[in-house]
Structures are given as C-alpha cells and as structure tokens.
Amino acid sequence: MKLIGSYTSPFVRKISVILLEKGITFEFINEQPYNADSGVGHYNPLGKVPALVTDEGEVWYDSPIIAQYIDLLGAEPPMLPDDAKAALKIRQLEALADGIMDAALVSVRELARPVEQQSQAELLRQREKVSRGLDALEKCLQEGELGVDTLNLATIAIACAISYLNFRRVSPGWNVDRPLLVKLVENLFQRESFARTEPPKA
C-alpha cells in the first residue's frame, strides 16, 4: 500500500495517523502537489493529496473517502461507531475539522502573495471560519459528543487541523477559552502516531 502526499499536508497526516493507529504497513511517497513536475495528477485527476494506492492497484483519493476505505479493511481500532447515525455525526465533525484545514490553507496561500496583493477581506473571512469551527468543536466537547480521550476519525482530524494551525501560525490564539480542545490535542499529540507524523520544521 502506498500513500501519496506531502509531509506538511494536514489531510495527508490524518490518513498517515489512521494507518499507523491500525498498524497497516504503507510506503509514503512524498509528492508536492504545487510543484510543476508533481506526479500527483497521475493518482488524482484534481492534483490533490492524499491519494492511496492499494496492493491491488486501486487508487483512492480525497481524505474522507480514503479514511472510509481504510476502515472497511476491518483493522482495529475502528474509526467510526457501528451505528449509522452516530457514524454520520462523526463524519460531520471530520468535515468541520477538514473545513478548518481548508481555511488555514487558503490563509497560508494568501499570505504567500506579495503584501500589496493580499486581500485583507479574504484573510478575515478565513480567520472567522477557523474561529467558528473551533468554537463549534469546543461546544461538542462541552456537551459530551466527543471526549478529550477519544480516538476516532473526528478527533484525529481535529488534532491534525490544530497542529496545522500551530505549524503555519495561522491562528496563534486558538487555545484561548477552549480548554477542552487544548486537552484533546494534548492527549493525541502524545501518541506515537502523531509523533511520527509531525511535519518537518521550516
């Protein structure tokens, strides 16, 4: 099994963590999707990472689809509950975390532009998305929809999203007034799967 992706992508990290937690052996192929000579388009027509190539040669892309495929393999621990509606709720929280990642990525790309070309309105819009998303996740923890010691698809996605915020310094004060999110990610960051997938220092 091969995982095609970038070491700095939070979406790729989500899949790497899931594979490591399940003890599934895989080869990591480092591809930068924005490089002119990138081979990512060979695996995903949209030119985005991650992509997963199975031992049988099947190719899966888009991190939620890959995560679902991996869970179908039956390796422990499961990333979703058996109950269909409960699983859908976890998938929705994964989507929320993924949306935070998307907003952070847009912010990083905007800040990479020359200062005179940057859109402050766009940066504000993305910061607001991140803030609302984090508030919603904190509320889920407050209401017991997730536990600070829970390992599942949603909490892995949340931890990858927040790690990316830290890595790119997109939202430096994200932890203010969000003590349960802080505890959740502190717990997950101690796991070997997160230690092994920490993005390289810039």
PDB file of C-alpha atoms in Angstrom:
ATOM      1  CA  MET A   1       0.000   0.000   0.000  1.00  0.00           C
ATOM      2  CA  LYS A   2       1.288   3.451  -0.941  1.00  0.00           C
ATOM      3  CA  LEU A   3       0.257   6.828   0.443  1.00  0.00           C
ATOM      4  CA  ILE A   4       0.910   9.709  -1.927  1.00  0.00           C
ATOM      5  CA  GLY A   5       1.226  13.036  -0.184  1.00  0.00           C
ATOM      6  CA  SER A   6       3.187  15.879   1.320  1.00  0.00           C
ATOM      7  CA  TYR A   7       4.728  15.780   4.786  1.00  0.00           C
ATOM      8  CA  THR A   8       3.184  19.172   5.588  1.00  0.00           C
ATOM      9  CA  SER A   9      -0.405  18.473   4.478  1.00  0.00           C
ATOM     10  CA  PRO A  10      -2.831  18.064   7.407  1.00  0.00           C
ATOM     11  CA  PHE A  11      -5.098  15.928   5.200  1.00  0.00           C
ATOM     12  CA  VAL A  12      -2.237  13.549   4.451  1.00  0.00           C
ATOM     13  CA  ARG A  13      -1.283  13.480   8.115  1.00  0.00           C
ATOM     14  CA  LYS A  14      -4.831  12.434   9.019  1.00  0.00           C
ATOM     15  CA  ILE A  15      -4.523   9.361   6.802  1.00  0.00           C
ATOM     16  CA  SER A  16      -0.993   8.573   7.995  1.00  0.00           C
ATOM     17  CA  VAL A  17      -2.173   8.654  11.619  1.00  0.00           C
ATOM     18  CA  ILE A  18      -5.108   6.344  10.873  1.00  0.00           C
ATOM     19  CA  LEU A  19      -2.845   3.831   9.101  1.00  0.00           C
ATOM     20  CA  LEU A  20      -0.338   3.915  11.958  1.00  0.00           C
ATOM     21  CA  GLU A  21      -3.035   3.531  14.624  1.00  0.00           C
ATOM     22  CA  LYS A  22      -4.365   0.476  12.800  1.00  0.00           C
ATOM     23  CA  GLY A  23      -0.909  -0.994  12.288  1.00  0.00           C
ATOM     24  CA  ILE A  24      -1.299  -1.071   8.499  1.00  0.00           C
ATOM     25  CA  THR A  25       2.029  -1.088   6.675  1.00  0.00           C
ATOM     26  CA  PHE A  26       2.382   1.502   3.938  1.00  0.00           C
ATOM     27  CA  GLU A  27       5.001   3.247   1.836  1.00  0.00           C
ATOM     28  CA  PHE A  28       4.962   7.034   1.881  1.00  0.00           C
ATOM     29  CA  ILE A  29       5.591   8.721  -1.477  1.00  0.00           C
ATOM     30  CA  ASN A  30       6.442  12.381  -0.940  1.00  0.00           C
ATOM     31  CA  GLU A  31       4.858  14.475  -3.702  1.00  0.00           C
ATOM     32  CA  GLN A  32       4.351  18.248  -3.626  1.00  0.00           C
ATOM     33  CA  PRO A  33       1.067  18.942  -5.455  1.00  0.00           C
ATOM     34  CA  TYR A  34       2.036  22.524  -6.324  1.00  0.00           C
ATOM     35  CA  ASN A  35       5.335  21.626  -7.992  1.00  0.00           C
ATOM     36  CA  ALA A  36       5.343  21.844 -11.775  1.00  0.00           C
ATOM     37  CA  ASP A  37       6.786  18.326 -12.076  1.00  0.00           C
ATOM     38  CA  SER A  38       4.474  16.805  -9.462  1.00  0.00           C
ATOM     39  CA  GLY A  39       3.166  13.324 -10.194  1.00  0.00           C
ATOM     40  CA  VAL A  40       0.060  13.771  -8.042  1.00  0.00           C
ATOM     41  CA  GLY A  41      -2.180  14.194 -11.099  1.00  0.00           C
ATOM     42  CA  HIS A  42      -1.328  10.622 -12.071  1.00  0.00           C
ATOM     43  CA  TYR A  43      -3.176   9.419  -8.970  1.00  0.00           C
ATOM     44  CA  ASN A  44      -5.845  12.107  -8.567  1.00  0.00           C
ATOM     45  CA  PRO A  45      -7.166  14.000 -11.608  1.00  0.00           C
ATOM     46  CA  LEU A  46      -7.645  17.048  -9.363  1.00  0.00           C
ATOM     47  CA  GLY A  47      -3.958  17.065  -8.487  1.00  0.00           C
ATOM     48  CA  LYS A  48      -4.616  17.000  -4.747  1.00  0.00           C
ATOM     49  CA  VAL A  49      -3.212  14.898  -1.927  1.00  0.00           C
ATOM     50  CA  PRO A  50      -3.612  12.456  -0.307  1.00  0.00           C
ATOM     51  CA  ALA A  51      -4.078   9.523  -2.649  1.00  0.00           C
ATOM     52  CA  LEU A  52      -3.875   5.890  -1.605  1.00  0.00           C
ATOM     53  CA  VAL A  53      -2.751   3.078  -3.898  1.00  0.00           C
ATOM     54  CA  THR A  54      -3.726  -0.394  -2.704  1.00  0.00           C
ATOM     55  CA  ASP A  55      -1.660  -3.538  -3.187  1.00  0.00           C
ATOM     56  CA  GLU A  56      -4.142  -4.485  -5.917  1.00  0.00           C
ATOM     57  CA  GLY A  57      -3.524  -1.215  -7.754  1.00  0.00           C
ATOM     58  CA  GLU A  58      -6.774   0.526  -6.812  1.00  0.00           C
ATOM     59  CA  VAL A  59      -6.431   4.268  -6.296  1.00  0.00           C
ATOM     60  CA  TRP A  60      -8.483   6.163  -3.735  1.00  0.00           C
ATOM     61  CA  TYR A  61      -8.387   9.909  -3.261  1.00  0.00           C
ATOM     62  CA  ASP A  62      -9.906  12.601  -1.037  1.00  0.00           C
ATOM     63  CA  SER A  63      -9.093  12.072   2.619  1.00  0.00           C
ATOM     64  CA  PRO A  64     -12.649  11.286   3.868  1.00  0.00           C
ATOM     65  CA  ILE A  65     -13.002   8.614   1.161  1.00  0.00           C
ATOM     66  CA  ILE A  66      -9.592   7.158   1.952  1.00  0.00           C
ATOM     67  CA  ALA A  67     -10.404   7.120   5.676  1.00  0.00           C
ATOM     68  CA  GLN A  68     -13.636   5.247   4.998  1.00  0.00           C
ATOM     69  CA  TYR A  69     -11.852   2.756   2.741  1.00  0.00           C
ATOM     70  CA  ILE A  70      -9.228   2.070   5.413  1.00  0.00           C
ATOM     71  CA  ASP A  71     -11.940   1.421   7.998  1.00  0.00           C
ATOM     72  CA  LEU A  72     -13.584  -1.060   5.624  1.00  0.00           C
ATOM     73  CA  LEU A  73     -10.421  -3.181   5.819  1.00  0.00           C
ATOM     74  CA  GLY A  74     -11.504  -4.177   9.328  1.00  0.00           C
ATOM     75  CA  ALA A  75      -8.234  -3.473  11.166  1.00  0.00           C
ATOM     76  CA  GLU A  76      -8.568  -2.349  14.782  1.00  0.00           C
ATOM     77  CA  PRO A  77      -9.318   0.127  16.184  1.00  0.00           C
ATOM     78  CA  PRO A  78     -12.408   1.211  14.256  1.00  0.00           C
ATOM     79  CA  MET A  79     -12.535   4.906  13.420  1.00  0.00           C
ATOM     80  CA  LEU A  80     -16.336   5.069  13.291  1.00  0.00           C
ATOM     81  CA  PRO A  81     -19.080   3.614  15.515  1.00  0.00           C
ATOM     82  CA  ASP A  82     -21.275   0.807  14.185  1.00  0.00           C
ATOM     83  CA  ASP A  83     -24.481   2.826  14.468  1.00  0.00           C
ATOM     84  CA  ALA A  84     -25.072   4.554  11.117  1.00  0.00           C
ATOM     85  CA  LYS A  85     -26.358   7.854  12.527  1.00  0.00           C
ATOM     86  CA  ALA A  86     -23.623   8.049  15.152  1.00  0.00           C
ATOM     87  CA  ALA A  87     -21.072   7.377  12.409  1.00  0.00           C
ATOM     88  CA  LEU A  88     -22.592  10.145  10.309  1.00  0.00           C
ATOM     89  CA  LYS A  89     -22.189  12.562  13.224  1.00  0.00           C
ATOM     90  CA  ILE A  90     -18.505  11.677  13.497  1.00  0.00           C
ATOM     91  CA  ARG A  91     -18.151  12.194   9.722  1.00  0.00           C
ATOM     92  CA  GLN A  92     -19.751  15.628  10.092  1.00  0.00           C
ATOM     93  CA  LEU A  93     -17.240  16.578  12.781  1.00  0.00           C
ATOM     94  CA  GLU A  94     -14.469  15.309  10.500  1.00  0.00           C
ATOM     95  CA  ALA A  95     -15.866  17.605   7.787  1.00  0.00           C
ATOM     96  CA  LEU A  96     -15.802  20.510  10.232  1.00  0.00           C
ATOM     97  CA  ALA A  97     -12.150  19.833  11.086  1.00  0.00           C
ATOM     98  CA  ASP A  98     -11.357  19.460   7.386  1.00  0.00           C
ATOM     99  CA  GLY A  99     -13.023  22.830   6.776  1.00  0.00           C
ATOM    100  CA  ILE A 100     -10.719  24.410   9.345  1.00  0.00           C
ATOM    101  CA  MET A 101      -7.784  22.879   7.466  1.00  0.00           C
ATOM    102  CA  ASP A 102      -9.109  24.295   4.187  1.00  0.00           C
ATOM    103  CA  ALA A 103      -9.474  27.782   5.685  1.00  0.00           C
ATOM    104  CA  ALA A 104      -5.954  27.604   7.087  1.00  0.00           C
ATOM    105  CA  LEU A 105      -4.560  26.513   3.710  1.00  0.00           C
ATOM    106  CA  VAL A 106      -6.300  29.408   1.948  1.00  0.00           C
ATOM    107  CA  SER A 107      -4.831  31.782   4.532  1.00  0.00           C
ATOM    108  CA  VAL A 108      -1.329  30.399   4.033  1.00  0.00           C
ATOM    109  CA  ARG A 109      -1.583  30.790   0.251  1.00  0.00           C
ATOM    110  CA  GLU A 110      -2.933  34.331   0.603  1.00  0.00           C
ATOM    111  CA  LEU A 111      -0.130  35.325   2.959  1.00  0.00           C
ATOM    112  CA  ALA A 112       2.409  33.911   0.494  1.00  0.00           C
ATOM    113  CA  ARG A 113       1.375  36.548  -2.053  1.00  0.00           C
ATOM    114  CA  PRO A 114       3.172  39.915  -2.185  1.00  0.00           C
ATOM    115  CA  VAL A 115       1.836  42.154   0.587  1.00  0.00           C
ATOM    116  CA  GLU A 116       0.307  44.633  -1.843  1.00  0.00           C
ATOM    117  CA  GLN A 117      -1.687  41.828  -3.491  1.00  0.00           C
ATOM    118  CA  GLN A 118      -3.031  40.251  -0.313  1.00  0.00           C
ATOM    119  CA  SER A 119      -6.743  40.554   0.380  1.00  0.00           C
ATOM    120  CA  GLN A 120      -7.372  41.501   3.999  1.00  0.00           C
ATOM    121  CA  ALA A 121     -11.068  40.759   3.482  1.00  0.00           C
ATOM    122  CA  GLU A 122     -10.216  37.227   2.392  1.00  0.00           C
ATOM    123  CA  LEU A 123      -7.878  36.706   5.330  1.00  0.00           C
ATOM    124  CA  LEU A 124     -10.556  37.925   7.731  1.00  0.00           C
ATOM    125  CA  ARG A 125     -13.135  35.620   6.152  1.00  0.00           C
ATOM    126  CA  GLN A 126     -10.863  32.605   6.631  1.00  0.00           C
ATOM    127  CA  ARG A 127      -9.978  33.585  10.222  1.00  0.00           C
ATOM    128  CA  GLU A 128     -13.686  33.771  11.019  1.00  0.00           C
ATOM    129  CA  LYS A 129     -14.233  30.301   9.563  1.00  0.00           C
ATOM    130  CA  VAL A 130     -11.449  28.912  11.727  1.00  0.00           C
ATOM    131  CA  SER A 131     -12.788  30.645  14.849  1.00  0.00           C
ATOM    132  CA  ARG A 132     -16.381  29.497  14.328  1.00  0.00           C
ATOM    133  CA  GLY A 133     -15.216  25.963  13.603  1.00  0.00           C
ATOM    134  CA  LEU A 134     -13.109  25.782  16.744  1.00  0.00           C
ATOM    135  CA  ASP A 135     -15.960  27.209  18.837  1.00  0.00           C
ATOM    136  CA  ALA A 136     -18.289  24.527  17.483  1.00  0.00           C
ATOM    137  CA  LEU A 137     -15.797  21.786  18.310  1.00  0.00           C
ATOM    138  CA  GLU A 138     -15.291  23.119  21.838  1.00  0.00           C
ATOM    139  CA  LYS A 139     -19.076  23.052  22.278  1.00  0.00           C
ATOM    140  CA  CYS A 140     -19.189  19.414  21.113  1.00  0.00           C
ATOM    141  CA  LEU A 141     -16.657  18.557  23.791  1.00  0.00           C
ATOM    142  CA  GLN A 142     -18.572  20.527  26.420  1.00  0.00           C
ATOM    143  CA  GLU A 143     -21.781  18.676  25.552  1.00  0.00           C
ATOM    144  CA  GLY A 144     -20.125  15.259  25.601  1.00  0.00           C
ATOM    145  CA  GLU A 145     -20.439  14.475  21.895  1.00  0.00           C
ATOM    146  CA  LEU A 146     -16.703  13.829  21.979  1.00  0.00           C
ATOM    147  CA  GLY A 147     -14.387  13.015  24.864  1.00  0.00           C
ATOM    148  CA  VAL A 148     -10.952  14.518  25.397  1.00  0.00           C
ATOM    149  CA  ASP A 149      -9.526  10.977  25.499  1.00  0.00           C
ATOM    150  CA  THR A 150     -11.428   9.704  22.441  1.00  0.00           C
ATOM    151  CA  LEU A 151      -9.606   8.301  19.401  1.00  0.00           C
ATOM    152  CA  ASN A 152     -11.738   8.255  16.277  1.00  0.00           C
ATOM    153  CA  LEU A 153     -11.936   9.799  12.811  1.00  0.00           C
ATOM    154  CA  ALA A 154     -13.213  13.119  14.129  1.00  0.00           C
ATOM    155  CA  THR A 155     -10.666  13.605  16.908  1.00  0.00           C
ATOM    156  CA  ILE A 156      -7.772  12.647  14.625  1.00  0.00           C
ATOM    157  CA  ALA A 157      -8.976  15.207  12.062  1.00  0.00           C
ATOM    158  CA  ILE A 158      -9.356  17.841  14.791  1.00  0.00           C
ATOM    159  CA  ALA A 159      -5.839  17.255  16.091  1.00  0.00           C
ATOM    160  CA  CYS A 160      -4.394  17.408  12.557  1.00  0.00           C
ATOM    161  CA  ALA A 161      -6.242  20.671  11.922  1.00  0.00           C
ATOM    162  CA  ILE A 162      -4.995  22.298  15.118  1.00  0.00           C
ATOM    163  CA  SER A 163      -1.478  21.021  14.545  1.00  0.00           C
ATOM    164  CA  TYR A 164      -1.555  22.721  11.140  1.00  0.00           C
ATOM    165  CA  LEU A 165      -2.725  25.975  12.734  1.00  0.00           C
ATOM    166  CA  ASN A 166       0.276  25.741  15.051  1.00  0.00           C
ATOM    167  CA  PHE A 167       2.668  24.759  12.271  1.00  0.00           C
ATOM    168  CA  ARG A 168       1.694  27.644   9.986  1.00  0.00           C
ATOM    169  CA  ARG A 169       0.938  30.093  12.816  1.00  0.00           C
ATOM    170  CA  VAL A 170      -2.429  30.815  11.241  1.00  0.00           C
ATOM    171  CA  SER A 171      -4.409  31.354  14.445  1.00  0.00           C
ATOM    172  CA  PRO A 172      -1.927  31.860  17.302  1.00  0.00           C
ATOM    173  CA  GLY A 173      -4.596  32.408  19.962  1.00  0.00           C
ATOM    174  CA  TRP A 174      -6.775  29.419  19.054  1.00  0.00           C
ATOM    175  CA  ASN A 175      -6.375  27.918  22.547  1.00  0.00           C
ATOM    176  CA  VAL A 176      -7.829  30.927  24.401  1.00  0.00           C
ATOM    177  CA  ASP A 177     -11.113  29.954  26.108  1.00  0.00           C
ATOM    178  CA  ARG A 178     -11.059  26.487  24.518  1.00  0.00           C
ATOM    179  CA  PRO A 179      -9.680  24.330  27.368  1.00  0.00           C
ATOM    180  CA  LEU A 180     -11.267  21.063  26.223  1.00  0.00           C
ATOM    181  CA  LEU A 181      -9.819  21.350  22.733  1.00  0.00           C
ATOM    182  CA  VAL A 182      -6.441  22.001  24.333  1.00  0.00           C
ATOM    183  CA  LYS A 183      -6.782  18.857  26.453  1.00  0.00           C
ATOM    184  CA  LEU A 184      -7.945  16.766  23.489  1.00  0.00           C
ATOM    185  CA  VAL A 185      -4.996  17.670  21.297  1.00  0.00           C
ATOM    186  CA  GLU A 186      -2.508  17.393  24.161  1.00  0.00           C
ATOM    187  CA  ASN A 187      -3.694  13.811  24.669  1.00  0.00           C
ATOM    188  CA  LEU A 188      -3.470  12.937  20.975  1.00  0.00           C
ATOM    189  CA  PHE A 189      -0.108  14.633  20.416  1.00  0.00           C
ATOM    190  CA  GLN A 190       1.378  12.232  22.969  1.00  0.00           C
ATOM    191  CA  ARG A 191       0.524   9.229  20.791  1.00  0.00           C
ATOM    192  CA  GLU A 192       3.276   7.637  18.711  1.00  0.00           C
ATOM    193  CA  SER A 193       1.226   8.069  15.529  1.00  0.00           C
ATOM    194  CA  PHE A 194       1.296  11.851  15.941  1.00  0.00           C
ATOM    195  CA  ALA A 195       4.949  11.954  16.986  1.00  0.00           C
ATOM    196  CA  ARG A 196       5.927  10.017  13.855  1.00  0.00           C
ATOM    197  CA  THR A 197       3.926  12.279  11.532  1.00  0.00           C
ATOM    198  CA  GLU A 198       4.948  15.661  12.896  1.00  0.00           C
ATOM    199  CA  PRO A 199       5.657  17.969   9.937  1.00  0.00           C
ATOM    200  CA  PRO A 200       9.282  18.959   9.350  1.00  0.00           C
ATOM    201  CA  LYS A 201      10.434  22.213  10.855  1.00  0.00           C
ATOM    202  CA  ALA A 202      10.522  25.024   8.318  1.00  0.00           C
TER     203      ALA A 202
END
